[in-house]
């Protein structure tokens, strides 16, 4: 960083003065060793069928127990990992862990899908398809139990770069979802050509469902759009019974949110799986 004072140029680190920069700097440095020091772990959040309330799947969400700062949100450290390149090793670790966990659920007679967030940097890597194939093989997870969540901007903003990869990923037998759908300012015209199985309606829409009629209509139209494109649809961030009722009325297929369960350790999901009768 070069900071100019009165026309003169000084080199200095912001960390001496700006606490936010200092934290970011520290986090970036500490990310290097977070994996090997076993500070990273996964939580899993339930995804439920709107009609039956059955557990259809879980989304794997990374957590970081930082030695100095305590729990650091992925909303804070994933962007740092993206910028620094650490996301590649972290993302691979997440994928392997989540597949191992889902394989273990499947082996114990309770197959549920696991959703894994794939970052734009991971998706851009030329060998992404090969890496996913290897991890599926290595962990033995039936591919249909893996759902890769791709952000709308990563998928749709550079369609010519991504489309081929998405098709190749699909041939592995997994499913693809678009995360935070509706927030990416992307061109809808590409969506129809994409091999996407599910739209995840962003929490920003869910949280406004009760405010005004127009918000409910927008979500209803996203659900119609999914149906037209023969995609499934899940609403993220469902927090209230009222939101769930509205979503059921406008035929949202699945729901995810604190109302049905916060992200929890795998052992908590084990408990849910034993409690839910399997038909
Ligand atoms: P996301 O993939 O959209 O995940 C959903 C986020 O919404 C999670 O935040 C989850 O805890 C939160 N959430 C779920 N239900 C509710 C609700 O009812 N109310 C509210 N207020 N929030 C809810 P989290 O775990 O903090 O993750 C934030 C973001 O960080 C994720 O958004 C995802 O973009 C990223 N992320 C998390 N884990 C990973 C990962 O393993 N790899 C990558 N590349 N990104 C990840
Ligand atoms: Mg996600
Ligand atoms: Mg999301
Ligand atoms: Mg997100």
PDB file of C-alpha atoms and ligand atoms in Angstrom:
ATOM      1  CA  UNK A   1       0.000   0.000   0.000  1.00  0.00           C
ATOM      2  CA  UNK A   2       1.204   3.390  -0.942  1.00  0.00           C
ATOM      3  CA  UNK A   3      -0.186   6.296   0.969  1.00  0.00           C
ATOM      4  CA  UNK A   4       0.435   9.824  -0.090  1.00  0.00           C
ATOM      5  CA  UNK A   5       0.776  12.673   2.344  1.00  0.00           C
ATOM      6  CA  UNK A   6       1.166  16.165   1.009  1.00  0.00           C
ATOM      7  CA  UNK A   7       2.497  14.971  -2.291  1.00  0.00           C
ATOM      8  CA  UNK A   8       5.181  12.812  -0.709  1.00  0.00           C
ATOM      9  CA  UNK A   9       4.903   9.084  -1.061  1.00  0.00           C
ATOM     10  CA  UNK A  10       5.262   6.843   1.976  1.00  0.00           C
ATOM     11  CA  UNK A  11       5.180   3.081   2.123  1.00  0.00           C
ATOM     12  CA  UNK A  12       3.465   1.775   5.176  1.00  0.00           C
ATOM     13  CA  UNK A  13       1.183  -0.972   6.279  1.00  0.00           C
ATOM     14  CA  UNK A  14      -2.344   0.064   7.107  1.00  0.00           C
ATOM     15  CA  UNK A  15      -2.291  -2.417   9.945  1.00  0.00           C
ATOM     16  CA  UNK A  16      -0.403   0.050  12.071  1.00  0.00           C
ATOM     17  CA  UNK A  17      -3.342   2.405  12.060  1.00  0.00           C
ATOM     18  CA  UNK A  18      -6.506   0.833  10.702  1.00  0.00           C
ATOM     19  CA  UNK A  19      -7.910  -1.978  12.871  1.00  0.00           C
ATOM     20  CA  UNK A  20     -10.143  -3.304  10.086  1.00  0.00           C
ATOM     21  CA  UNK A  21      -7.200  -3.660   7.778  1.00  0.00           C
ATOM     22  CA  UNK A  22      -5.156  -5.214  10.523  1.00  0.00           C
ATOM     23  CA  UNK A  23      -7.811  -7.851  11.109  1.00  0.00           C
ATOM     24  CA  UNK A  24      -8.069  -8.618   7.423  1.00  0.00           C
ATOM     25  CA  UNK A  25      -4.296  -8.861   7.158  1.00  0.00           C
ATOM     26  CA  UNK A  26      -4.140 -11.213  10.143  1.00  0.00           C
ATOM     27  CA  UNK A  27      -6.968 -13.374   8.838  1.00  0.00           C
ATOM     28  CA  UNK A  28      -5.322 -13.702   5.467  1.00  0.00           C
ATOM     29  CA  UNK A  29      -2.031 -14.731   7.038  1.00  0.00           C
ATOM     30  CA  UNK A  30      -3.690 -17.147   9.459  1.00  0.00           C
ATOM     31  CA  UNK A  31      -5.739 -18.784   6.719  1.00  0.00           C
ATOM     32  CA  UNK A  32      -2.492 -20.322   5.502  1.00  0.00           C
ATOM     33  CA  UNK A  33      -2.307 -22.581   8.519  1.00  0.00           C
ATOM     34  CA  UNK A  34      -5.983 -22.793   9.509  1.00  0.00           C
ATOM     35  CA  UNK A  35      -6.476 -26.078   7.692  1.00  0.00           C
ATOM     36  CA  UNK A  36      -3.472 -27.925   9.067  1.00  0.00           C
ATOM     37  CA  UNK A  37      -4.178 -26.594  12.560  1.00  0.00           C
ATOM     38  CA  UNK A  38      -7.696 -28.003  12.293  1.00  0.00           C
ATOM     39  CA  UNK A  39      -9.390 -24.675  12.964  1.00  0.00           C
ATOM     40  CA  UNK A  40     -11.871 -25.180  10.119  1.00  0.00           C
ATOM     41  CA  UNK A  41     -14.956 -27.339  10.439  1.00  0.00           C
ATOM     42  CA  UNK A  42     -18.324 -27.796   8.804  1.00  0.00           C
ATOM     43  CA  UNK A  43     -21.834 -27.233   9.973  1.00  0.00           C
ATOM     44  CA  UNK A  44     -24.852 -28.572   8.117  1.00  0.00           C
ATOM     45  CA  UNK A  45     -28.186 -26.820   7.670  1.00  0.00           C
ATOM     46  CA  UNK A  46     -31.401 -28.754   6.951  1.00  0.00           C
ATOM     47  CA  UNK A  47     -33.247 -28.365   3.664  1.00  0.00           C
ATOM     48  CA  UNK A  48     -36.801 -29.575   3.919  1.00  0.00           C
ATOM     49  CA  UNK A  49     -39.651 -30.514   1.613  1.00  0.00           C
ATOM     50  CA  UNK A  50     -42.300 -27.792   1.917  1.00  0.00           C
ATOM     51  CA  UNK A  51     -45.214 -30.234   1.787  1.00  0.00           C
ATOM     52  CA  UNK A  52     -44.027 -33.192   3.850  1.00  0.00           C
ATOM     53  CA  UNK A  53     -41.494 -31.331   6.039  1.00  0.00           C
ATOM     54  CA  UNK A  54     -39.156 -34.262   5.371  1.00  0.00           C
ATOM     55  CA  UNK A  55     -35.426 -33.622   5.484  1.00  0.00           C
ATOM     56  CA  UNK A  56     -34.339 -33.691   1.833  1.00  0.00           C
ATOM     57  CA  UNK A  57     -30.786 -32.576   2.269  1.00  0.00           C
ATOM     58  CA  UNK A  58     -28.335 -30.358   4.077  1.00  0.00           C
ATOM     59  CA  UNK A  59     -26.054 -27.526   3.052  1.00  0.00           C
ATOM     60  CA  UNK A  60     -22.460 -27.718   4.248  1.00  0.00           C
ATOM     61  CA  UNK A  61     -21.316 -24.371   5.659  1.00  0.00           C
ATOM     62  CA  UNK A  62     -17.755 -23.744   6.724  1.00  0.00           C
ATOM     63  CA  UNK A  63     -16.792 -22.399  10.141  1.00  0.00           C
ATOM     64  CA  UNK A  64     -13.473 -21.056  11.414  1.00  0.00           C
ATOM     65  CA  UNK A  65     -12.480 -21.138  15.032  1.00  0.00           C
ATOM     66  CA  UNK A  66      -9.710 -18.554  15.015  1.00  0.00           C
ATOM     67  CA  UNK A  67      -7.245 -18.792  17.935  1.00  0.00           C
ATOM     68  CA  UNK A  68      -7.436 -15.053  18.631  1.00  0.00           C
ATOM     69  CA  UNK A  69     -10.805 -13.868  17.279  1.00  0.00           C
ATOM     70  CA  UNK A  70     -12.937 -16.907  18.038  1.00  0.00           C
ATOM     71  CA  UNK A  71     -15.592 -17.854  15.494  1.00  0.00           C
ATOM     72  CA  UNK A  72     -15.130 -15.909  12.273  1.00  0.00           C
ATOM     73  CA  UNK A  73     -18.014 -15.826   9.793  1.00  0.00           C
ATOM     74  CA  UNK A  74     -17.487 -17.266   6.315  1.00  0.00           C
ATOM     75  CA  UNK A  75     -19.068 -14.063   5.023  1.00  0.00           C
ATOM     76  CA  UNK A  76     -15.889 -12.403   6.303  1.00  0.00           C
ATOM     77  CA  UNK A  77     -13.166 -14.951   5.547  1.00  0.00           C
ATOM     78  CA  UNK A  78     -14.372 -16.605   2.318  1.00  0.00           C
ATOM     79  CA  UNK A  79     -13.859 -13.357   0.337  1.00  0.00           C
ATOM     80  CA  UNK A  80     -10.359 -13.106   1.854  1.00  0.00           C
ATOM     81  CA  UNK A  81      -9.689 -16.730   0.909  1.00  0.00           C
ATOM     82  CA  UNK A  82     -10.928 -15.944  -2.591  1.00  0.00           C
ATOM     83  CA  UNK A  83      -8.571 -12.998  -3.009  1.00  0.00           C
ATOM     84  CA  UNK A  84      -5.555 -14.787  -1.570  1.00  0.00           C
ATOM     85  CA  UNK A  85      -6.052 -18.057  -3.420  1.00  0.00           C
ATOM     86  CA  UNK A  86      -6.460 -20.074  -0.190  1.00  0.00           C
ATOM     87  CA  UNK A  87      -9.976 -20.865  -1.367  1.00  0.00           C
ATOM     88  CA  UNK A  88      -8.640 -23.635  -3.598  1.00  0.00           C
ATOM     89  CA  UNK A  89      -7.246 -25.823  -0.825  1.00  0.00           C
ATOM     90  CA  UNK A  90     -10.064 -24.870   1.544  1.00  0.00           C
ATOM     91  CA  UNK A  91     -12.726 -25.549  -1.061  1.00  0.00           C
ATOM     92  CA  UNK A  92     -11.289 -28.951  -1.810  1.00  0.00           C
ATOM     93  CA  UNK A  93     -11.187 -29.787   1.866  1.00  0.00           C
ATOM     94  CA  UNK A  94     -14.837 -28.726   2.253  1.00  0.00           C
ATOM     95  CA  UNK A  95     -15.877 -30.864  -0.691  1.00  0.00           C
ATOM     96  CA  UNK A  96     -14.023 -33.920   0.617  1.00  0.00           C
ATOM     97  CA  UNK A  97     -15.359 -33.511   4.170  1.00  0.00           C
ATOM     98  CA  UNK A  98     -18.928 -32.998   3.007  1.00  0.00           C
ATOM     99  CA  UNK A  99     -18.759 -36.000   0.664  1.00  0.00           C
ATOM    100  CA  UNK A 100     -17.316 -38.200   3.420  1.00  0.00           C
ATOM    101  CA  UNK A 101     -20.083 -37.110   5.758  1.00  0.00           C
ATOM    102  CA  UNK A 102     -22.840 -37.694   3.205  1.00  0.00           C
ATOM    103  CA  UNK A 103     -21.301 -41.072   2.380  1.00  0.00           C
ATOM    104  CA  UNK A 104     -21.477 -41.996   6.042  1.00  0.00           C
ATOM    105  CA  UNK A 105     -25.173 -40.981   6.221  1.00  0.00           C
ATOM    106  CA  UNK A 106     -25.809 -42.961   3.058  1.00  0.00           C
ATOM    107  CA  UNK A 107     -23.978 -46.019   4.430  1.00  0.00           C
ATOM    108  CA  UNK A 108     -26.079 -45.931   7.575  1.00  0.00           C
ATOM    109  CA  UNK A 109     -29.213 -46.242   5.471  1.00  0.00           C
ATOM    110  CA  UNK A 110     -30.231 -42.565   5.479  1.00  0.00           C
ATOM    111  CA  UNK A 111     -29.137 -41.118   2.136  1.00  0.00           C
ATOM    112  CA  UNK A 112     -29.545 -37.340   2.102  1.00  0.00           C
ATOM    113  CA  UNK A 113     -28.130 -34.882  -0.361  1.00  0.00           C
ATOM    114  CA  UNK A 114     -25.332 -32.583   0.654  1.00  0.00           C
ATOM    115  CA  UNK A 115     -25.025 -29.114  -0.862  1.00  0.00           C
ATOM    116  CA  UNK A 116     -21.519 -27.714  -1.198  1.00  0.00           C
ATOM    117  CA  UNK A 117     -20.735 -24.115  -2.096  1.00  0.00           C
ATOM    118  CA  UNK A 118     -18.333 -23.902  -5.011  1.00  0.00           C
ATOM    119  CA  UNK A 119     -16.588 -20.550  -5.154  1.00  0.00           C
ATOM    120  CA  UNK A 120     -16.138 -18.644  -8.418  1.00  0.00           C
ATOM    121  CA  UNK A 121     -12.365 -19.159  -8.196  1.00  0.00           C
ATOM    122  CA  UNK A 122     -12.820 -22.910  -7.899  1.00  0.00           C
ATOM    123  CA  UNK A 123     -15.182 -22.919 -10.846  1.00  0.00           C
ATOM    124  CA  UNK A 124     -12.705 -20.980 -12.964  1.00  0.00           C
ATOM    125  CA  UNK A 125      -9.912 -23.531 -12.404  1.00  0.00           C
ATOM    126  CA  UNK A 126      -9.363 -25.601 -15.545  1.00  0.00           C
ATOM    127  CA  UNK A 127      -9.199 -28.852 -13.557  1.00  0.00           C
ATOM    128  CA  UNK A 128     -12.341 -28.316 -11.465  1.00  0.00           C
ATOM    129  CA  UNK A 129     -14.256 -31.163 -13.104  1.00  0.00           C
ATOM    130  CA  UNK A 130     -11.348 -33.561 -12.626  1.00  0.00           C
ATOM    131  CA  UNK A 131     -11.009 -32.557  -8.964  1.00  0.00           C
ATOM    132  CA  UNK A 132     -14.693 -33.141  -8.270  1.00  0.00           C
ATOM    133  CA  UNK A 133     -14.565 -36.468 -10.099  1.00  0.00           C
ATOM    134  CA  UNK A 134     -11.563 -37.554  -8.021  1.00  0.00           C
ATOM    135  CA  UNK A 135     -13.156 -36.569  -4.729  1.00  0.00           C
ATOM    136  CA  UNK A 136     -16.364 -38.414  -5.595  1.00  0.00           C
ATOM    137  CA  UNK A 137     -14.327 -41.487  -6.478  1.00  0.00           C
ATOM    138  CA  UNK A 138     -12.082 -41.246  -3.446  1.00  0.00           C
ATOM    139  CA  UNK A 139     -14.962 -40.822  -0.986  1.00  0.00           C
ATOM    140  CA  UNK A 140     -17.314 -43.273  -2.712  1.00  0.00           C
ATOM    141  CA  UNK A 141     -20.278 -40.914  -2.421  1.00  0.00           C
ATOM    142  CA  UNK A 142     -23.020 -41.692  -4.959  1.00  0.00           C
ATOM    143  CA  UNK A 143     -22.833 -38.554  -7.163  1.00  0.00           C
ATOM    144  CA  UNK A 144     -26.582 -37.996  -7.062  1.00  0.00           C
ATOM    145  CA  UNK A 145     -26.174 -37.182  -3.358  1.00  0.00           C
ATOM    146  CA  UNK A 146     -23.971 -34.183  -4.158  1.00  0.00           C
ATOM    147  CA  UNK A 147     -25.396 -30.785  -5.052  1.00  0.00           C
ATOM    148  CA  UNK A 148     -22.922 -28.086  -6.048  1.00  0.00           C
ATOM    149  CA  UNK A 149     -24.040 -24.537  -5.312  1.00  0.00           C
ATOM    150  CA  UNK A 150     -22.746 -21.980  -7.747  1.00  0.00           C
ATOM    151  CA  UNK A 151     -23.315 -18.277  -7.379  1.00  0.00           C
ATOM    152  CA  UNK A 152     -25.413 -16.597  -9.979  1.00  0.00           C
ATOM    153  CA  UNK A 153     -22.650 -14.180 -10.941  1.00  0.00           C
ATOM    154  CA  UNK A 154     -20.071 -16.946 -11.387  1.00  0.00           C
ATOM    155  CA  UNK A 155     -22.418 -19.018 -13.520  1.00  0.00           C
ATOM    156  CA  UNK A 156     -24.184 -16.467 -15.632  1.00  0.00           C
ATOM    157  CA  UNK A 157     -21.868 -13.487 -15.986  1.00  0.00           C
ATOM    158  CA  UNK A 158     -19.333 -15.366 -18.128  1.00  0.00           C
ATOM    159  CA  UNK A 159     -21.525 -18.009 -19.732  1.00  0.00           C
ATOM    160  CA  UNK A 160     -19.088 -18.896 -22.481  1.00  0.00           C
ATOM    161  CA  UNK A 161     -16.414 -19.846 -19.918  1.00  0.00           C
ATOM    162  CA  UNK A 162     -18.665 -21.721 -17.579  1.00  0.00           C
ATOM    163  CA  UNK A 163     -21.273 -23.528 -19.646  1.00  0.00           C
ATOM    164  CA  UNK A 164     -18.990 -26.311 -20.829  1.00  0.00           C
ATOM    165  CA  UNK A 165     -17.733 -26.964 -17.313  1.00  0.00           C
ATOM    166  CA  UNK A 166     -21.237 -27.146 -15.937  1.00  0.00           C
ATOM    167  CA  UNK A 167     -22.150 -29.724 -18.569  1.00  0.00           C
ATOM    168  CA  UNK A 168     -19.037 -31.723 -17.715  1.00  0.00           C
ATOM    169  CA  UNK A 169     -19.877 -31.554 -14.008  1.00  0.00           C
ATOM    170  CA  UNK A 170     -23.394 -32.755 -14.767  1.00  0.00           C
ATOM    171  CA  UNK A 171     -22.054 -35.825 -16.568  1.00  0.00           C
ATOM    172  CA  UNK A 172     -20.513 -36.877 -13.249  1.00  0.00           C
ATOM    173  CA  UNK A 173     -24.082 -37.459 -12.049  1.00  0.00           C
ATOM    174  CA  UNK A 174     -24.363 -34.671  -9.484  1.00  0.00           C
ATOM    175  CA  UNK A 175     -26.861 -31.804  -9.384  1.00  0.00           C
ATOM    176  CA  UNK A 176     -26.237 -28.069  -9.734  1.00  0.00           C
ATOM    177  CA  UNK A 177     -27.956 -25.202  -7.951  1.00  0.00           C
ATOM    178  CA  UNK A 178     -27.741 -21.465  -8.361  1.00  0.00           C
ATOM    179  CA  UNK A 179     -27.127 -19.861  -4.979  1.00  0.00           C
ATOM    180  CA  UNK A 180     -28.573 -16.508  -3.917  1.00  0.00           C
ATOM    181  CA  UNK A 181     -30.685 -16.403  -7.053  1.00  0.00           C
ATOM    182  CA  UNK A 182     -32.019 -12.965  -7.866  1.00  0.00           C
ATOM    183  CA  UNK A 183     -29.121 -10.981  -6.433  1.00  0.00           C
ATOM    184  CA  UNK A 184     -26.570 -11.392  -9.206  1.00  0.00           C
ATOM    185  CA  UNK A 185     -27.800  -8.898 -11.782  1.00  0.00           C
ATOM    186  CA  UNK A 186     -27.220 -11.538 -14.434  1.00  0.00           C
ATOM    187  CA  UNK A 187     -28.837 -11.956 -17.760  1.00  0.00           C
ATOM    188  CA  UNK A 188     -31.821 -14.250 -17.555  1.00  0.00           C
ATOM    189  CA  UNK A 189     -31.463 -15.051 -21.226  1.00  0.00           C
ATOM    190  CA  UNK A 190     -28.651 -17.512 -20.463  1.00  0.00           C
ATOM    191  CA  UNK A 191     -30.444 -19.362 -17.715  1.00  0.00           C
ATOM    192  CA  UNK A 192     -32.431 -21.531 -20.076  1.00  0.00           C
ATOM    193  CA  UNK A 193     -29.299 -22.930 -21.722  1.00  0.00           C
ATOM    194  CA  UNK A 194     -27.703 -23.859 -18.397  1.00  0.00           C
ATOM    195  CA  UNK A 195     -27.843 -27.385 -16.968  1.00  0.00           C
ATOM    196  CA  UNK A 196     -29.123 -26.162 -13.613  1.00  0.00           C
ATOM    197  CA  UNK A 197     -31.317 -28.352 -11.404  1.00  0.00           C
ATOM    198  CA  UNK A 198     -32.393 -25.897  -8.735  1.00  0.00           C
ATOM    199  CA  UNK A 199     -32.712 -22.182  -7.996  1.00  0.00           C
ATOM    200  CA  UNK A 200     -32.014 -21.073  -4.459  1.00  0.00           C
ATOM    201  CA  UNK A 201     -34.064 -17.940  -3.830  1.00  0.00           C
ATOM    202  CA  UNK A 202     -31.876 -15.499  -1.917  1.00  0.00           C
ATOM    203  CA  UNK A 203     -32.699 -14.698   1.696  1.00  0.00           C
ATOM    204  CA  UNK A 204     -33.174 -11.030   0.757  1.00  0.00           C
ATOM    205  CA  UNK A 205     -36.416 -12.034  -1.012  1.00  0.00           C
ATOM    206  CA  UNK A 206     -37.620 -14.374   1.718  1.00  0.00           C
ATOM    207  CA  UNK A 207     -37.106 -11.784   4.419  1.00  0.00           C
ATOM    208  CA  UNK A 208     -39.309  -9.262   2.594  1.00  0.00           C
ATOM    209  CA  UNK A 209     -42.129 -11.697   1.798  1.00  0.00           C
ATOM    210  CA  UNK A 210     -44.455 -10.300   4.437  1.00  0.00           C
ATOM    211  CA  UNK A 211     -43.763  -6.609   3.795  1.00  0.00           C
ATOM    212  CA  UNK A 212     -45.624  -5.867   0.630  1.00  0.00           C
ATOM    213  CA  UNK A 213     -47.711  -7.758  -1.878  1.00  0.00           C
ATOM    214  CA  UNK A 214     -45.225  -6.937  -4.617  1.00  0.00           C
ATOM    215  CA  UNK A 215     -42.443  -8.899  -2.863  1.00  0.00           C
ATOM    216  CA  UNK A 216     -44.620 -11.954  -2.661  1.00  0.00           C
ATOM    217  CA  UNK A 217     -45.384 -11.597  -6.365  1.00  0.00           C
ATOM    218  CA  UNK A 218     -41.700 -11.395  -7.249  1.00  0.00           C
ATOM    219  CA  UNK A 219     -40.956 -14.612  -5.378  1.00  0.00           C
ATOM    220  CA  UNK A 220     -43.995 -16.217  -6.961  1.00  0.00           C
ATOM    221  CA  UNK A 221     -42.630 -15.276 -10.379  1.00  0.00           C
ATOM    222  CA  UNK A 222     -39.217 -16.773  -9.578  1.00  0.00           C
ATOM    223  CA  UNK A 223     -40.996 -20.000  -8.649  1.00  0.00           C
ATOM    224  CA  UNK A 224     -42.942 -19.892 -11.931  1.00  0.00           C
ATOM    225  CA  UNK A 225     -39.697 -19.246 -13.784  1.00  0.00           C
ATOM    226  CA  UNK A 226     -38.122 -22.317 -12.163  1.00  0.00           C
ATOM    227  CA  UNK A 227     -41.125 -24.406 -13.116  1.00  0.00           C
ATOM    228  CA  UNK A 228     -40.993 -23.156 -16.711  1.00  0.00           C
ATOM    229  CA  UNK A 229     -37.322 -24.075 -16.885  1.00  0.00           C
ATOM    230  CA  UNK A 230     -38.056 -27.452 -15.242  1.00  0.00           C
ATOM    231  CA  UNK A 231     -35.872 -26.599 -12.289  1.00  0.00           C
ATOM    232  CA  UNK A 232     -36.610 -27.152  -8.640  1.00  0.00           C
ATOM    233  CA  UNK A 233     -36.686 -24.218  -6.251  1.00  0.00           C
ATOM    234  CA  UNK A 234     -35.740 -23.662  -2.625  1.00  0.00           C
ATOM    235  CA  UNK A 235     -36.220 -20.549  -0.515  1.00  0.00           C
ATOM    236  CA  UNK A 236     -33.297 -19.582   1.702  1.00  0.00           C
ATOM    237  CA  UNK A 237     -33.497 -17.820   5.039  1.00  0.00           C
ATOM    238  CA  UNK A 238     -36.989 -18.886   6.103  1.00  0.00           C
ATOM    239  CA  UNK A 239     -37.344 -17.602   9.649  1.00  0.00           C
ATOM    240  CA  UNK A 240     -41.073 -17.426  10.407  1.00  0.00           C
ATOM    241  CA  UNK A 241     -44.134 -19.649  10.166  1.00  0.00           C
ATOM    242  CA  UNK A 242     -45.800 -16.894   8.200  1.00  0.00           C
ATOM    243  CA  UNK A 243     -43.053 -16.867   5.564  1.00  0.00           C
ATOM    244  CA  UNK A 244     -43.276 -20.664   5.340  1.00  0.00           C
ATOM    245  CA  UNK A 245     -47.050 -20.470   4.862  1.00  0.00           C
ATOM    246  CA  UNK A 246     -46.704 -17.920   2.070  1.00  0.00           C
ATOM    247  CA  UNK A 247     -44.005 -20.026   0.389  1.00  0.00           C
ATOM    248  CA  UNK A 248     -46.188 -23.112   0.607  1.00  0.00           C
ATOM    249  CA  UNK A 249     -49.105 -21.180  -0.909  1.00  0.00           C
ATOM    250  CA  UNK A 250     -47.022 -20.098  -3.885  1.00  0.00           C
ATOM    251  CA  UNK A 251     -45.712 -23.658  -4.267  1.00  0.00           C
ATOM    252  CA  UNK A 252     -42.090 -23.299  -3.325  1.00  0.00           C
ATOM    253  CA  UNK A 253     -40.759 -26.874  -3.415  1.00  0.00           C
ATOM    254  CA  UNK A 254     -38.218 -26.717  -0.605  1.00  0.00           C
ATOM    255  CA  UNK A 255     -37.255 -24.443   2.269  1.00  0.00           C
ATOM    256  CA  UNK A 256     -34.135 -23.745   4.298  1.00  0.00           C
ATOM    257  CA  UNK A 257     -33.785 -21.398   7.231  1.00  0.00           C
ATOM    258  CA  UNK A 258     -33.565 -20.918  10.967  1.00  0.00           C
ATOM    259  CA  UNK A 259     -37.257 -21.873  11.298  1.00  0.00           C
ATOM    260  CA  UNK A 260     -36.375 -25.453  10.349  1.00  0.00           C
ATOM    261  CA  UNK A 261     -32.879 -25.532  11.730  1.00  0.00           C
ATOM    262  CA  UNK A 262     -29.708 -23.541  12.053  1.00  0.00           C
ATOM    263  CA  UNK A 263     -26.434 -24.847  10.674  1.00  0.00           C
ATOM    264  CA  UNK A 264     -25.318 -27.498  13.183  1.00  0.00           C
ATOM    265  CA  UNK A 265     -22.588 -30.124  13.593  1.00  0.00           C
ATOM    266  CA  UNK A 266     -23.104 -33.403  11.726  1.00  0.00           C
ATOM    267  CA  UNK A 267     -23.952 -35.198  14.961  1.00  0.00           C
ATOM    268  CA  UNK A 268     -27.039 -32.996  15.326  1.00  0.00           C
ATOM    269  CA  UNK A 269     -28.128 -34.016  11.823  1.00  0.00           C
ATOM    270  CA  UNK A 270     -27.621 -37.658  12.921  1.00  0.00           C
ATOM    271  CA  UNK A 271     -30.190 -37.009  15.642  1.00  0.00           C
ATOM    272  CA  UNK A 272     -32.654 -35.485  13.155  1.00  0.00           C
ATOM    273  CA  UNK A 273     -32.201 -38.502  10.895  1.00  0.00           C
ATOM    274  CA  UNK A 274     -32.990 -40.943  13.695  1.00  0.00           C
ATOM    275  CA  UNK A 275     -35.999 -38.894  14.757  1.00  0.00           C
ATOM    276  CA  UNK A 276     -37.485 -38.624  11.259  1.00  0.00           C
ATOM    277  CA  UNK A 277     -39.252 -41.846  10.315  1.00  0.00           C
ATOM    278  CA  UNK A 278     -37.981 -43.142   6.949  1.00  0.00           C
ATOM    279  CA  UNK A 279     -41.302 -43.833   5.225  1.00  0.00           C
TER     280      UNK A 279
HETATM  281  P1  LIG B   1     -24.929 -19.149   1.429  1.00  0.00           P
HETATM  282  O1  LIG B   1     -24.289 -20.238   0.661  1.00  0.00           O
HETATM  283  O2  LIG B   1     -26.021 -18.408   0.770  1.00  0.00           O
HETATM  284  O3  LIG B   1     -25.414 -19.828   2.778  1.00  0.00           O
HETATM  285  C1  LIG B   1     -26.553 -19.439   3.496  1.00  0.00           C
HETATM  286  C2  LIG B   1     -26.194 -18.518   4.630  1.00  0.00           C
HETATM  287  O4  LIG B   1     -27.400 -18.025   5.218  1.00  0.00           O
HETATM  288  C3  LIG B   1     -25.445 -19.204   5.759  1.00  0.00           C
HETATM  289  O5  LIG B   1     -24.594 -18.235   6.343  1.00  0.00           O
HETATM  290  C4  LIG B   1     -26.558 -19.560   6.727  1.00  0.00           C
HETATM  291  O6  LIG B   1     -26.122 -19.739   8.049  1.00  0.00           O
HETATM  292  C5  LIG B   1     -27.426 -18.348   6.592  1.00  0.00           C
HETATM  293  N1  LIG B   1     -28.816 -18.619   6.943  1.00  0.00           N
HETATM  294  C6  LIG B   1     -29.504 -19.765   6.758  1.00  0.00           C
HETATM  295  N2  LIG B   1     -30.770 -19.655   7.175  1.00  0.00           N
HETATM  296  C7  LIG B   1     -30.899 -18.391   7.654  1.00  0.00           C
HETATM  297  C8  LIG B   1     -31.993 -17.661   8.249  1.00  0.00           C
HETATM  298  O7  LIG B   1     -33.114 -18.164   8.410  1.00  0.00           O
HETATM  299  N3  LIG B   1     -31.737 -16.367   8.597  1.00  0.00           N
HETATM  300  C9  LIG B   1     -30.517 -15.778   8.430  1.00  0.00           C
HETATM  301  N4  LIG B   1     -30.368 -14.529   8.835  1.00  0.00           N
HETATM  302  N5  LIG B   1     -29.467 -16.445   7.875  1.00  0.00           N
HETATM  303  C10 LIG B   1     -29.657 -17.731   7.499  1.00  0.00           C
HETATM  304  P2  LIG B   1     -23.075 -18.545   6.673  1.00  0.00           P
HETATM  305  O8  LIG B   1     -22.919 -19.955   7.146  1.00  0.00           O
HETATM  306  O9  LIG B   1     -22.590 -17.448   7.551  1.00  0.00           O
HETATM  307  O10 LIG B   1     -22.377 -18.451   5.262  1.00  0.00           O
HETATM  308  C11 LIG B   1     -22.345 -17.233   4.565  1.00  0.00           C
HETATM  309  C12 LIG B   1     -21.865 -17.434   3.157  1.00  0.00           C
HETATM  310  O11 LIG B   1     -20.494 -17.839   3.144  1.00  0.00           O
HETATM  311  C13 LIG B   1     -22.596 -18.532   2.391  1.00  0.00           C
HETATM  312  O12 LIG B   1     -23.833 -18.067   1.892  1.00  0.00           O
HETATM  313  C14 LIG B   1     -21.603 -18.829   1.293  1.00  0.00           C
HETATM  314  O13 LIG B   1     -21.688 -17.874   0.272  1.00  0.00           O
HETATM  315  C15 LIG B   1     -20.282 -18.657   2.026  1.00  0.00           C
HETATM  316  N6  LIG B   1     -19.821 -19.988   2.435  1.00  0.00           N
HETATM  317  C16 LIG B   1     -20.103 -20.701   3.543  1.00  0.00           C
HETATM  318  N7  LIG B   1     -19.454 -21.889   3.546  1.00  0.00           N
HETATM  319  C17 LIG B   1     -18.760 -21.928   2.385  1.00  0.00           C
HETATM  320  C18 LIG B   1     -17.889 -22.905   1.772  1.00  0.00           C
HETATM  321  O14 LIG B   1     -17.643 -24.003   2.291  1.00  0.00           O
HETATM  322  N8  LIG B   1     -17.329 -22.568   0.560  1.00  0.00           N
HETATM  323  C19 LIG B   1     -17.605 -21.382  -0.047  1.00  0.00           C
HETATM  324  N9  LIG B   1     -17.016 -21.129  -1.241  1.00  0.00           N
HETATM  325  N10 LIG B   1     -18.421 -20.466   0.485  1.00  0.00           N
HETATM  326  C20 LIG B   1     -18.996 -20.727   1.686  1.00  0.00           C
HETATM  327 MG1  LIG B   2     -25.000 -21.753  -0.414  1.00  0.00          MG
HETATM  328 MG1  LIG B   3     -27.417 -18.637  -0.460  1.00  0.00          MG
HETATM  329 MG1  LIG B   4     -23.942 -16.780  -0.739  1.00  0.00          MG
END
